[in-house]
């Protein structure tokens, strides 16, 4: 306690190893900003989309008992990925084997093959079926979402209209 000639070793900055010293706050921020985020670590690619046909759609046009059908496909949350089929006109009719209370519905062959750019594993694919109108942006005929790559088959549409059981025939990916 007095005027002794020895000093405690811990008080000397040279005793601390450089790794044990905390980085200044500005450097800590830089470290956090340069760490890879999980979303950025995933590789983006293109996803092949095939839409063969649409079935059981309601007729949306007031005149002619028909619908001018097209499908918009996009990666959910990535509107710049959107691809659209050509418009195909179909006339509503009673289906073979339909019951007395079943409604007339529209079936169309779309035969569409497209590619969604910017796909990342785990993305959800949104299908929106619409009726092309020249005066409006198009009536919705149903929607469906798929998150399973390699899905192929009947994709049931929600919001197709009361009494309609509409669906698309689709394939995501190569189907192997």
PDB file of C-alpha atoms in Angstrom:
ATOM      1  CA  UNK A   1       0.000   0.000   0.000  1.00  0.00           C
ATOM      2  CA  UNK A   2       2.326   2.908  -0.002  1.00  0.00           C
ATOM      3  CA  UNK A   3       5.013   3.805  -2.403  1.00  0.00           C
ATOM      4  CA  UNK A   4       5.997   0.266  -3.308  1.00  0.00           C
ATOM      5  CA  UNK A   5       7.894  -0.246  -6.498  1.00  0.00           C
ATOM      6  CA  UNK A   6       5.663  -2.917  -8.020  1.00  0.00           C
ATOM      7  CA  UNK A   7       2.486  -2.281 -10.037  1.00  0.00           C
ATOM      8  CA  UNK A   8      -0.276  -4.786 -10.657  1.00  0.00           C
ATOM      9  CA  UNK A   9       0.158  -6.520 -14.048  1.00  0.00           C
ATOM     10  CA  UNK A  10      -3.533  -6.272 -15.003  1.00  0.00           C
ATOM     11  CA  UNK A  11      -3.356  -2.477 -15.213  1.00  0.00           C
ATOM     12  CA  UNK A  12      -0.924  -2.580 -18.110  1.00  0.00           C
ATOM     13  CA  UNK A  13      -2.618  -2.538 -21.556  1.00  0.00           C
ATOM     14  CA  UNK A  14       0.234  -4.544 -23.055  1.00  0.00           C
ATOM     15  CA  UNK A  15      -0.729  -7.542 -20.949  1.00  0.00           C
ATOM     16  CA  UNK A  16      -4.166  -7.923 -22.626  1.00  0.00           C
ATOM     17  CA  UNK A  17      -4.143  -9.913 -25.850  1.00  0.00           C
ATOM     18  CA  UNK A  18      -5.591  -8.029 -28.851  1.00  0.00           C
ATOM     19  CA  UNK A  19      -8.365 -10.628 -29.328  1.00  0.00           C
ATOM     20  CA  UNK A  20      -9.585 -10.055 -25.801  1.00  0.00           C
ATOM     21  CA  UNK A  21     -10.163  -6.355 -26.397  1.00  0.00           C
ATOM     22  CA  UNK A  22     -13.706  -5.580 -27.581  1.00  0.00           C
ATOM     23  CA  UNK A  23     -14.014  -4.007 -31.022  1.00  0.00           C
ATOM     24  CA  UNK A  24     -15.147  -0.391 -31.071  1.00  0.00           C
ATOM     25  CA  UNK A  25     -18.903   0.042 -31.662  1.00  0.00           C
ATOM     26  CA  UNK A  26     -18.351   1.267 -35.233  1.00  0.00           C
ATOM     27  CA  UNK A  27     -16.442  -1.917 -36.109  1.00  0.00           C
ATOM     28  CA  UNK A  28     -19.110  -4.114 -34.507  1.00  0.00           C
ATOM     29  CA  UNK A  29     -21.732  -2.521 -36.781  1.00  0.00           C
ATOM     30  CA  UNK A  30     -19.577  -3.221 -39.819  1.00  0.00           C
ATOM     31  CA  UNK A  31     -19.151  -6.831 -38.781  1.00  0.00           C
ATOM     32  CA  UNK A  32     -22.908  -7.283 -38.447  1.00  0.00           C
ATOM     33  CA  UNK A  33     -23.559  -5.691 -41.817  1.00  0.00           C
ATOM     34  CA  UNK A  34     -21.087  -7.927 -43.634  1.00  0.00           C
ATOM     35  CA  UNK A  35     -22.386 -11.209 -42.238  1.00  0.00           C
ATOM     36  CA  UNK A  36     -24.348 -13.206 -44.816  1.00  0.00           C
ATOM     37  CA  UNK A  37     -28.096 -13.210 -44.288  1.00  0.00           C
ATOM     38  CA  UNK A  38     -29.892 -16.537 -44.832  1.00  0.00           C
ATOM     39  CA  UNK A  39     -31.988 -15.098 -47.695  1.00  0.00           C
ATOM     40  CA  UNK A  40     -28.874 -13.920 -49.527  1.00  0.00           C
ATOM     41  CA  UNK A  41     -27.114 -17.241 -49.071  1.00  0.00           C
ATOM     42  CA  UNK A  42     -29.770 -19.101 -51.093  1.00  0.00           C
ATOM     43  CA  UNK A  43     -29.071 -19.422 -54.791  1.00  0.00           C
ATOM     44  CA  UNK A  44     -31.595 -17.977 -57.222  1.00  0.00           C
ATOM     45  CA  UNK A  45     -32.555 -19.855 -60.330  1.00  0.00           C
ATOM     46  CA  UNK A  46     -35.318 -20.123 -62.910  1.00  0.00           C
ATOM     47  CA  UNK A  47     -38.327 -22.353 -62.442  1.00  0.00           C
ATOM     48  CA  UNK A  48     -40.102 -23.976 -65.385  1.00  0.00           C
ATOM     49  CA  UNK A  49     -43.904 -23.640 -65.288  1.00  0.00           C
ATOM     50  CA  UNK A  50     -46.304 -25.641 -67.453  1.00  0.00           C
ATOM     51  CA  UNK A  51     -50.055 -25.048 -67.544  1.00  0.00           C
ATOM     52  CA  UNK A  52     -51.943 -27.539 -69.682  1.00  0.00           C
ATOM     53  CA  UNK A  53     -55.553 -26.488 -69.077  1.00  0.00           C
ATOM     54  CA  UNK A  54     -58.191 -24.904 -66.844  1.00  0.00           C
ATOM     55  CA  UNK A  55     -61.463 -26.625 -65.948  1.00  0.00           C
ATOM     56  CA  UNK A  56     -64.741 -25.851 -64.205  1.00  0.00           C
ATOM     57  CA  UNK A  57     -64.490 -22.073 -64.545  1.00  0.00           C
ATOM     58  CA  UNK A  58     -67.529 -19.820 -64.361  1.00  0.00           C
ATOM     59  CA  UNK A  59     -68.534 -17.783 -67.414  1.00  0.00           C
ATOM     60  CA  UNK A  60     -67.641 -14.195 -66.584  1.00  0.00           C
ATOM     61  CA  UNK A  61     -68.828 -12.366 -69.699  1.00  0.00           C
ATOM     62  CA  UNK A  62     -72.357 -10.972 -69.621  1.00  0.00           C
ATOM     63  CA  UNK A  63     -72.913 -11.738 -73.275  1.00  0.00           C
ATOM     64  CA  UNK A  64     -72.202 -15.096 -74.880  1.00  0.00           C
ATOM     65  CA  UNK A  65     -71.957 -17.338 -71.795  1.00  0.00           C
ATOM     66  CA  UNK A  66     -68.168 -17.429 -72.082  1.00  0.00           C
ATOM     67  CA  UNK A  67     -64.863 -16.419 -70.476  1.00  0.00           C
ATOM     68  CA  UNK A  68     -61.684 -15.111 -72.082  1.00  0.00           C
ATOM     69  CA  UNK A  69     -59.303 -17.022 -69.823  1.00  0.00           C
ATOM     70  CA  UNK A  70     -55.665 -16.258 -69.009  1.00  0.00           C
ATOM     71  CA  UNK A  71     -53.409 -17.144 -66.087  1.00  0.00           C
ATOM     72  CA  UNK A  72     -50.871 -14.963 -64.293  1.00  0.00           C
ATOM     73  CA  UNK A  73     -48.095 -16.840 -62.483  1.00  0.00           C
ATOM     74  CA  UNK A  74     -45.615 -15.191 -60.144  1.00  0.00           C
ATOM     75  CA  UNK A  75     -43.367 -15.821 -57.189  1.00  0.00           C
ATOM     76  CA  UNK A  76     -45.230 -14.557 -54.138  1.00  0.00           C
ATOM     77  CA  UNK A  77     -43.825 -11.162 -53.122  1.00  0.00           C
ATOM     78  CA  UNK A  78     -41.818 -10.797 -56.358  1.00  0.00           C
ATOM     79  CA  UNK A  79     -44.180  -9.149 -58.847  1.00  0.00           C
ATOM     80  CA  UNK A  80     -41.339  -8.647 -61.342  1.00  0.00           C
ATOM     81  CA  UNK A  81     -41.260 -12.443 -61.802  1.00  0.00           C
ATOM     82  CA  UNK A  82     -44.772 -12.526 -63.328  1.00  0.00           C
ATOM     83  CA  UNK A  83     -45.471 -14.462 -66.524  1.00  0.00           C
ATOM     84  CA  UNK A  84     -48.845 -14.552 -68.289  1.00  0.00           C
ATOM     85  CA  UNK A  85     -50.455 -17.065 -70.636  1.00  0.00           C
ATOM     86  CA  UNK A  86     -52.180 -16.137 -73.863  1.00  0.00           C
ATOM     87  CA  UNK A  87     -55.933 -15.475 -73.667  1.00  0.00           C
ATOM     88  CA  UNK A  88     -58.080 -18.461 -74.647  1.00  0.00           C
ATOM     89  CA  UNK A  89     -61.852 -18.110 -75.080  1.00  0.00           C
ATOM     90  CA  UNK A  90     -64.096 -20.864 -73.789  1.00  0.00           C
ATOM     91  CA  UNK A  91     -67.878 -21.214 -73.797  1.00  0.00           C
ATOM     92  CA  UNK A  92     -69.702 -22.571 -70.757  1.00  0.00           C
ATOM     93  CA  UNK A  93     -71.433 -25.890 -71.191  1.00  0.00           C
ATOM     94  CA  UNK A  94     -72.850 -28.750 -69.138  1.00  0.00           C
ATOM     95  CA  UNK A  95     -70.157 -31.367 -68.548  1.00  0.00           C
ATOM     96  CA  UNK A  96     -70.642 -35.028 -69.344  1.00  0.00           C
ATOM     97  CA  UNK A  97     -71.938 -36.816 -66.265  1.00  0.00           C
ATOM     98  CA  UNK A  98     -72.931 -33.543 -64.562  1.00  0.00           C
ATOM     99  CA  UNK A  99     -75.869 -33.585 -62.203  1.00  0.00           C
ATOM    100  CA  UNK A 100     -79.109 -31.737 -62.764  1.00  0.00           C
ATOM    101  CA  UNK A 101     -78.107 -28.966 -60.326  1.00  0.00           C
ATOM    102  CA  UNK A 102     -74.535 -28.592 -61.625  1.00  0.00           C
ATOM    103  CA  UNK A 103     -73.773 -25.297 -63.332  1.00  0.00           C
ATOM    104  CA  UNK A 104     -72.447 -24.887 -66.841  1.00  0.00           C
ATOM    105  CA  UNK A 105     -68.715 -24.240 -66.735  1.00  0.00           C
ATOM    106  CA  UNK A 106     -65.822 -23.286 -68.996  1.00  0.00           C
ATOM    107  CA  UNK A 107     -62.872 -25.548 -69.879  1.00  0.00           C
ATOM    108  CA  UNK A 108     -59.907 -24.275 -71.917  1.00  0.00           C
ATOM    109  CA  UNK A 109     -56.636 -25.728 -73.202  1.00  0.00           C
ATOM    110  CA  UNK A 110     -53.806 -23.298 -72.426  1.00  0.00           C
ATOM    111  CA  UNK A 111     -50.699 -25.323 -73.398  1.00  0.00           C
ATOM    112  CA  UNK A 112     -48.407 -22.762 -71.757  1.00  0.00           C
ATOM    113  CA  UNK A 113     -44.734 -23.225 -70.930  1.00  0.00           C
ATOM    114  CA  UNK A 114     -42.893 -20.411 -69.162  1.00  0.00           C
ATOM    115  CA  UNK A 115     -40.080 -19.641 -66.778  1.00  0.00           C
ATOM    116  CA  UNK A 116     -40.116 -17.759 -63.475  1.00  0.00           C
ATOM    117  CA  UNK A 117     -36.848 -15.906 -62.934  1.00  0.00           C
ATOM    118  CA  UNK A 118     -35.455 -15.237 -59.463  1.00  0.00           C
ATOM    119  CA  UNK A 119     -36.845 -18.387 -57.852  1.00  0.00           C
ATOM    120  CA  UNK A 120     -35.293 -19.328 -54.494  1.00  0.00           C
ATOM    121  CA  UNK A 121     -35.933 -22.698 -52.834  1.00  0.00           C
ATOM    122  CA  UNK A 122     -38.914 -22.304 -50.523  1.00  0.00           C
ATOM    123  CA  UNK A 123     -40.626 -19.555 -52.568  1.00  0.00           C
ATOM    124  CA  UNK A 124     -44.378 -19.894 -53.046  1.00  0.00           C
ATOM    125  CA  UNK A 125     -45.801 -19.779 -56.573  1.00  0.00           C
ATOM    126  CA  UNK A 126     -49.096 -17.917 -57.032  1.00  0.00           C
ATOM    127  CA  UNK A 127     -51.478 -18.801 -59.882  1.00  0.00           C
ATOM    128  CA  UNK A 128     -54.286 -16.322 -60.638  1.00  0.00           C
ATOM    129  CA  UNK A 129     -56.864 -17.233 -63.296  1.00  0.00           C
ATOM    130  CA  UNK A 130     -58.644 -14.249 -64.849  1.00  0.00           C
ATOM    131  CA  UNK A 131     -61.202 -13.314 -67.469  1.00  0.00           C
ATOM    132  CA  UNK A 132     -59.890 -10.726 -69.944  1.00  0.00           C
ATOM    133  CA  UNK A 133     -62.121  -7.678 -70.211  1.00  0.00           C
ATOM    134  CA  UNK A 134     -61.401  -4.711 -72.414  1.00  0.00           C
ATOM    135  CA  UNK A 135     -62.970  -2.223 -69.998  1.00  0.00           C
ATOM    136  CA  UNK A 136     -61.463  -3.516 -66.717  1.00  0.00           C
ATOM    137  CA  UNK A 137     -58.296  -5.193 -65.472  1.00  0.00           C
ATOM    138  CA  UNK A 138     -59.895  -8.633 -65.545  1.00  0.00           C
ATOM    139  CA  UNK A 139     -62.281 -10.599 -63.326  1.00  0.00           C
ATOM    140  CA  UNK A 140     -60.716 -13.180 -61.030  1.00  0.00           C
ATOM    141  CA  UNK A 141     -61.838 -16.732 -61.758  1.00  0.00           C
ATOM    142  CA  UNK A 142     -59.778 -18.305 -58.960  1.00  0.00           C
ATOM    143  CA  UNK A 143     -56.379 -18.475 -57.257  1.00  0.00           C
ATOM    144  CA  UNK A 144     -54.021 -21.099 -55.901  1.00  0.00           C
ATOM    145  CA  UNK A 145     -50.607 -21.164 -54.258  1.00  0.00           C
ATOM    146  CA  UNK A 146     -47.994 -23.931 -54.480  1.00  0.00           C
ATOM    147  CA  UNK A 147     -44.793 -24.261 -52.466  1.00  0.00           C
ATOM    148  CA  UNK A 148     -43.740 -27.707 -53.651  1.00  0.00           C
ATOM    149  CA  UNK A 149     -41.266 -27.940 -56.525  1.00  0.00           C
ATOM    150  CA  UNK A 150     -41.984 -30.913 -58.699  1.00  0.00           C
ATOM    151  CA  UNK A 151     -45.731 -30.545 -58.102  1.00  0.00           C
ATOM    152  CA  UNK A 152     -47.663 -31.821 -61.066  1.00  0.00           C
ATOM    153  CA  UNK A 153     -51.371 -32.403 -61.472  1.00  0.00           C
ATOM    154  CA  UNK A 154     -54.686 -30.910 -60.475  1.00  0.00           C
ATOM    155  CA  UNK A 155     -54.382 -27.550 -58.699  1.00  0.00           C
ATOM    156  CA  UNK A 156     -57.715 -26.608 -57.085  1.00  0.00           C
ATOM    157  CA  UNK A 157     -58.635 -22.918 -57.340  1.00  0.00           C
ATOM    158  CA  UNK A 158     -60.023 -20.940 -54.415  1.00  0.00           C
ATOM    159  CA  UNK A 159     -62.549 -18.161 -55.032  1.00  0.00           C
ATOM    160  CA  UNK A 160     -63.873 -19.717 -58.234  1.00  0.00           C
ATOM    161  CA  UNK A 161     -67.447 -18.707 -57.461  1.00  0.00           C
ATOM    162  CA  UNK A 162     -70.295 -20.327 -55.596  1.00  0.00           C
ATOM    163  CA  UNK A 163     -71.082 -23.772 -56.982  1.00  0.00           C
ATOM    164  CA  UNK A 164     -67.912 -23.992 -59.108  1.00  0.00           C
ATOM    165  CA  UNK A 165     -65.096 -26.458 -58.530  1.00  0.00           C
ATOM    166  CA  UNK A 166     -62.418 -25.030 -60.784  1.00  0.00           C
ATOM    167  CA  UNK A 167     -58.871 -26.293 -61.210  1.00  0.00           C
ATOM    168  CA  UNK A 168     -55.730 -25.980 -63.325  1.00  0.00           C
ATOM    169  CA  UNK A 169     -53.589 -28.805 -64.635  1.00  0.00           C
ATOM    170  CA  UNK A 170     -49.989 -27.721 -63.956  1.00  0.00           C
ATOM    171  CA  UNK A 171     -46.400 -28.876 -63.602  1.00  0.00           C
ATOM    172  CA  UNK A 172     -43.693 -27.040 -61.630  1.00  0.00           C
ATOM    173  CA  UNK A 173     -40.137 -27.870 -62.617  1.00  0.00           C
ATOM    174  CA  UNK A 174     -39.216 -30.577 -65.080  1.00  0.00           C
ATOM    175  CA  UNK A 175     -41.537 -33.164 -63.573  1.00  0.00           C
ATOM    176  CA  UNK A 176     -38.860 -35.781 -63.189  1.00  0.00           C
TER     177      UNK A 176
END
